[in-house]
Amino acid sequence: MKMLVLGGTVFLGRAVARQALARGHDVVCAARGESGEPVEGARFVRVDRDDPGGLAAVAGEFDAVVDVARHPHHVRHAVDALAGRAGHYTFVSSGSAYADTATPHQVAPSAPLLPPDYDADPRASAESYGRCKVACERLAVGGFGAGRTFVLRAGMIVGPEDPSGRFEYWVRRAARGGEVLAPGGPDDAVQLVDVRDLADWILAAAGSGLAGAFDGIGAPMTRREFHRGLAEGAGAPQAPTWVTQEFLLEHGVEPWGGPRSLPFWLPLPQYAGFMDRDVTASIAAGLRTRPLAETVRDTLGAIRDRSHIDTRNGLGIDEEAELLQEWIAG
């Protein structure tokens, strides 16, 4: 295939471009080029997607387009520039597009979405981001047609080159082993997907012409299984100590990410469905996921300085020790 990746210089875009090249596809990456370097072997075209005519520099026809945009006007410009000269279009949306985060086992085609917002700044808040992604979805389907558009609502994407640092917190923590502060309960759900597995599915979908809305996330696992996979992948024994969400919130531990947080943890019941979605349809449509331990090993192998404590996400060593001491003391 001749493929156009709108982006292609960061995380998922890079994985799509890299794996497409490995399969012998002809790959063009179009981006500003400010967030990262294009994959070796791809043809890079520098574009400004804020400019309505910014994609004019991308010449020719394409069998498939992959777009990770979050700004609705970027998708609108892509539709105007490419709808007449592209076959299949994958729009990478987000689980943040869903309106109901509390109900477990929802499926993509019927789950309620947030109202679309075509003018908001997706960086303003999580809800603005979700509303903008819904707007992007509608523009993509409206411009390329429902029969040619694969809407992929990605969940928590993990693996090597993840710029967020959220999964890396747990990988680094697992490598140290020992007693680990584990949020919530061992039977709580966790959902994630390796970036390489998601890229593989995107390429397969482009080749088969898969269309419709699907969740881009692996099957849910329990937190017990999550920590078991971390220990196996890191090769360091660990003993999770389960700490209730009430204690964590009372002691100023932030959910999801950021300093003094526990990534991948969200309060229940209001987020009981956010990492417990029914992905039967995605698996039937070709999504294949590798064992968590493999993702952990590869992520750990990509960390250059394991002694460095990344303070962007998670708990510091002393913070975790103090919280464990207070929890055990009761």
XYZ file of C-alpha atoms in Angstrom:
330
model
C 0.000 0.000 0.000
C 0.910 3.636 -0.336
C 0.210 5.092 3.090
C 0.000 8.603 4.475
C 0.512 9.018 8.215
C -0.618 12.432 9.400
C 1.902 12.717 12.174
C 4.309 9.816 12.273
C 6.927 11.415 14.522
C 5.600 10.488 17.991
C 4.621 7.178 19.666
C 1.642 5.608 17.830
C 2.324 7.469 14.584
C 5.947 6.324 14.679
C 4.896 2.735 15.405
C 2.484 2.743 12.447
C 5.126 4.160 10.117
C 7.852 1.796 11.348
C 5.703 -1.323 11.074
C 4.278 -0.282 7.711
C 7.804 0.082 6.328
C 8.753 -3.315 7.757
C 5.863 -4.824 5.769
C 7.045 -3.235 2.547
C 4.542 -0.394 2.306
C 5.425 3.005 0.861
C 5.053 5.501 3.719
C 4.735 9.276 3.727
C 4.654 11.109 7.075
C 3.253 14.642 7.147
C 3.741 16.771 10.259
C 5.273 19.954 11.612
C 8.332 17.991 12.626
C 8.595 19.736 15.999
C 7.665 16.830 18.299
C 10.048 14.170 17.040
C 11.969 12.711 14.140
C 10.339 10.703 11.355
C 11.092 6.999 11.087
C 14.038 6.161 8.866
C 12.797 5.056 5.472
C 9.613 7.141 5.446
C 9.334 10.176 3.208
C 8.750 13.218 5.410
C 6.723 16.235 4.283
C 6.665 19.241 6.580
C 3.120 20.654 6.843
C 1.158 23.113 8.947
C -2.270 21.609 9.589
C -3.538 24.885 11.037
C -3.325 26.243 7.490
C -6.413 25.243 5.447
C -4.100 24.626 2.493
C -1.322 23.096 4.536
C -1.693 19.605 3.070
C -1.238 20.866 -0.495
C 2.409 19.869 -0.162
C 1.335 16.219 0.111
C 0.988 15.124 -3.488
C -0.451 11.995 -5.031
C -3.022 9.359 -4.142
C -2.986 7.013 -1.161
C -4.445 3.623 -0.431
C -4.694 4.461 3.256
C -4.475 7.459 5.576
C -3.892 7.320 9.332
C -4.758 10.429 11.329
C -4.196 11.000 15.066
C -5.496 14.595 15.139
C -7.182 16.121 18.174
C -8.106 19.494 16.649
C -11.323 19.317 14.589
C -10.092 21.876 12.076
C -7.129 19.607 11.305
C -9.538 16.837 10.295
C -11.668 19.280 8.327
C -8.592 20.345 6.357
C -7.623 16.692 5.805
C -11.087 15.896 4.453
C -10.927 18.842 2.055
C -7.448 17.929 0.837
C -7.575 14.113 0.738
C -11.121 12.740 0.480
C -10.937 12.570 -3.309
C -7.532 10.888 -3.455
C -7.421 8.468 -0.560
C -8.990 5.040 -0.141
C -9.217 3.976 3.493
C -9.077 6.436 6.399
C -8.235 5.520 9.986
C -9.053 8.154 12.546
C -7.487 7.456 15.927
C -10.003 8.750 18.449
C -10.027 8.169 22.196
C -11.901 6.467 24.998
C -12.244 9.993 26.363
C -14.972 10.476 23.746
C -17.414 8.420 25.826
C -19.958 10.183 28.019
C -20.521 7.320 30.474
C -17.371 6.297 32.352
C -19.196 4.478 35.161
C -20.882 1.544 33.406
C -18.667 -1.504 32.771
C -18.768 -3.735 29.673
C -19.977 -1.117 27.205
C -19.382 -1.616 23.475
C -18.241 1.007 20.998
C -21.203 1.176 18.573
C -23.829 1.769 21.278
C -21.939 3.574 24.063
C -23.071 7.203 24.474
C -20.614 9.872 23.337
C -19.957 13.369 24.595
C -21.485 16.182 22.532
C -19.083 17.235 19.770
C -17.271 20.546 20.059
C -15.778 21.882 16.850
C -14.202 24.993 18.352
C -12.815 24.060 21.782
C -9.146 23.763 22.626
C -8.597 20.023 23.268
C -5.755 20.890 25.643
C -8.061 22.804 27.997
C -9.448 19.795 29.889
C -10.136 16.080 29.581
C -13.752 16.807 28.642
C -12.717 19.339 25.984
C -10.341 16.748 24.577
C -13.129 14.158 24.422
C -15.606 16.544 22.824
C -13.045 17.537 20.198
C -12.336 13.884 19.404
C -16.073 13.290 18.849
C -16.136 16.268 16.482
C -13.123 14.854 14.644
C -14.875 11.496 14.279
C -17.937 13.113 12.732
C -15.874 15.152 10.309
C -13.909 12.073 9.266
C -16.977 9.901 8.673
C -18.805 12.771 6.970
C -15.906 13.490 4.647
C -14.576 10.052 3.781
C -17.819 8.086 4.184
C -18.891 5.513 6.762
C -17.829 2.655 4.480
C -14.236 3.897 4.227
C -13.606 5.166 7.757
C -12.194 3.159 10.650
C -12.822 5.027 13.913
C -10.444 3.642 16.516
C -11.207 4.798 20.065
C -7.900 4.117 21.713
C -7.593 3.434 25.415
C -4.392 3.554 27.445
C -1.575 2.959 24.967
C 1.690 1.713 26.485
C 5.095 0.467 25.450
C 8.478 1.765 24.314
C 8.655 5.462 23.342
C 5.528 6.384 25.332
C 6.003 10.119 25.983
C 3.466 10.279 28.843
C 5.565 8.382 31.393
C 2.508 6.846 33.078
C 3.214 3.224 32.254
C 6.927 3.834 32.721
C 6.268 4.687 36.374
C 4.982 1.174 37.000
C 7.790 -0.418 34.981
C 10.451 1.461 36.945
C 8.691 0.629 40.193
C 8.463 -3.036 39.274
C 12.185 -3.143 38.523
C 12.925 -2.107 42.124
C 10.767 -4.964 43.456
C 9.821 -5.353 47.099
C 6.641 -4.117 48.752
C 4.601 -2.086 46.259
C 1.743 0.285 47.054
C -1.112 -0.977 44.875
C -4.238 1.189 44.592
C -7.756 -0.135 45.150
C -8.418 -3.846 45.197
C -6.877 -6.860 43.449
C -10.038 -7.551 41.449
C -10.404 -4.015 40.055
C -10.139 -3.818 36.258
C -7.239 -2.428 34.239
C -7.152 -2.071 30.454
C -4.240 -1.159 28.196
C -2.747 -1.965 24.802
C 0.813 -2.185 23.504
C 1.438 0.518 20.899
C 2.858 -2.072 18.499
C -0.283 -4.210 18.692
C -2.450 -1.193 17.973
C -0.237 -0.251 15.014
C -0.478 -3.807 13.665
C -4.274 -3.639 13.815
C -4.349 -0.257 12.073
C -2.293 -1.687 9.209
C -4.466 -4.797 8.980
C -7.621 -2.654 9.001
C -6.273 -0.504 6.188
C -5.486 -3.597 4.135
C -8.894 -5.197 4.659
C -10.946 -1.985 4.466
C -12.347 -2.369 7.982
C -14.888 0.376 8.749
C -16.944 1.384 11.767
C -16.235 2.363 15.361
C -14.162 0.067 17.582
C -12.341 0.252 20.890
C -8.576 0.158 20.529
C -7.703 -1.512 23.811
C -6.901 -4.988 25.079
C -9.249 -7.130 27.135
C -9.552 -6.035 30.775
C -7.330 -7.683 33.374
C -7.486 -7.521 37.142
C -5.052 -5.403 39.111
C -3.687 -8.646 40.525
C -2.865 -9.767 36.965
C -1.445 -6.327 36.166
C 1.037 -6.495 39.040
C 1.868 -10.118 38.260
C 2.736 -9.104 34.686
C 4.850 -6.217 35.934
C 6.825 -8.522 38.229
C 7.334 -11.137 35.529
C 8.409 -8.609 32.903
C 10.767 -6.757 35.219
C 12.212 -9.955 36.650
C 11.951 -8.674 40.212
C 9.703 -10.219 42.878
C 7.187 -7.816 44.372
C 4.511 -7.940 47.032
C 1.548 -5.638 46.365
C -0.002 -4.009 49.418
C -3.571 -3.054 48.510
C -4.471 0.426 49.746
C -8.035 1.714 49.554
C -8.959 4.645 47.374
C -10.400 6.451 50.373
C -7.003 6.406 52.104
C -5.220 7.536 48.942
C -7.572 10.442 48.322
C -7.421 11.520 51.967
C -3.623 11.583 51.721
C -3.505 13.695 48.588
C -2.616 10.987 46.058
C -3.807 12.005 42.607
C -5.466 9.511 40.252
C -4.353 8.760 36.688
C -1.146 10.793 36.368
C 0.997 13.729 37.420
C 3.207 14.279 40.477
C 2.237 12.391 43.651
C -0.131 10.176 41.700
C -0.751 6.533 40.934
C -1.071 6.135 37.167
C -3.814 3.882 35.797
C -5.815 4.285 38.995
C -9.193 6.029 38.851
C -11.779 6.342 41.663
C -14.744 3.987 41.676
C -17.621 3.814 40.980
C -17.563 6.909 38.758
C -14.816 5.412 36.544
C -15.736 1.734 36.845
C -16.335 1.516 33.081
C -13.349 3.507 31.854
C -10.978 0.519 31.996
C -13.530 -2.267 31.739
C -14.869 -2.135 28.187
C -16.149 -5.101 26.192
C -13.678 -5.524 23.310
C -15.100 -8.746 21.878
C -15.841 -6.980 18.586
C -12.319 -5.551 18.345
C -10.737 -8.957 18.858
C -13.101 -10.490 16.296
C -12.084 -7.726 13.868
C -8.386 -8.550 14.162
C -6.913 -6.926 17.270
C -4.211 -9.156 18.729
C -2.434 -8.341 21.979
C 0.822 -9.621 23.436
C 1.398 -10.644 27.066
C 1.864 -7.746 29.469
C 5.228 -9.142 30.613
C 6.612 -8.715 27.085
C 5.561 -5.075 26.992
C 7.130 -4.536 30.412
C 10.435 -6.139 29.332
C 10.646 -4.061 26.163
C 9.718 -0.839 27.944
C 12.305 -1.492 30.630
C 14.894 -2.220 27.951
C 14.224 1.154 26.334
C 14.793 3.116 29.567
C 18.301 4.511 29.381
C 18.779 5.593 32.989
C 17.000 3.284 35.401
C 18.396 5.058 38.453
C 16.596 8.291 37.555
C 13.264 8.843 39.335
C 10.820 10.444 36.901
C 8.796 12.939 38.952
C 6.304 13.728 36.177
C 4.114 10.807 37.202
C 3.684 8.629 40.243
C 5.030 8.557 43.758
C 8.578 9.257 44.809
C 10.405 6.538 46.729
C 10.022 8.397 50.014
C 6.375 9.283 49.321
C 5.479 5.652 48.704
C 7.361 4.484 51.807
C 5.630 7.064 54.017
C 2.189 6.153 52.681
C 2.820 2.436 53.207
C 4.013 3.086 56.742
C 0.887 5.118 57.570
C -1.398 2.526 55.964
C 0.137 -0.375 57.851
C 0.113 1.584 61.113
C -3.617 2.023 60.583
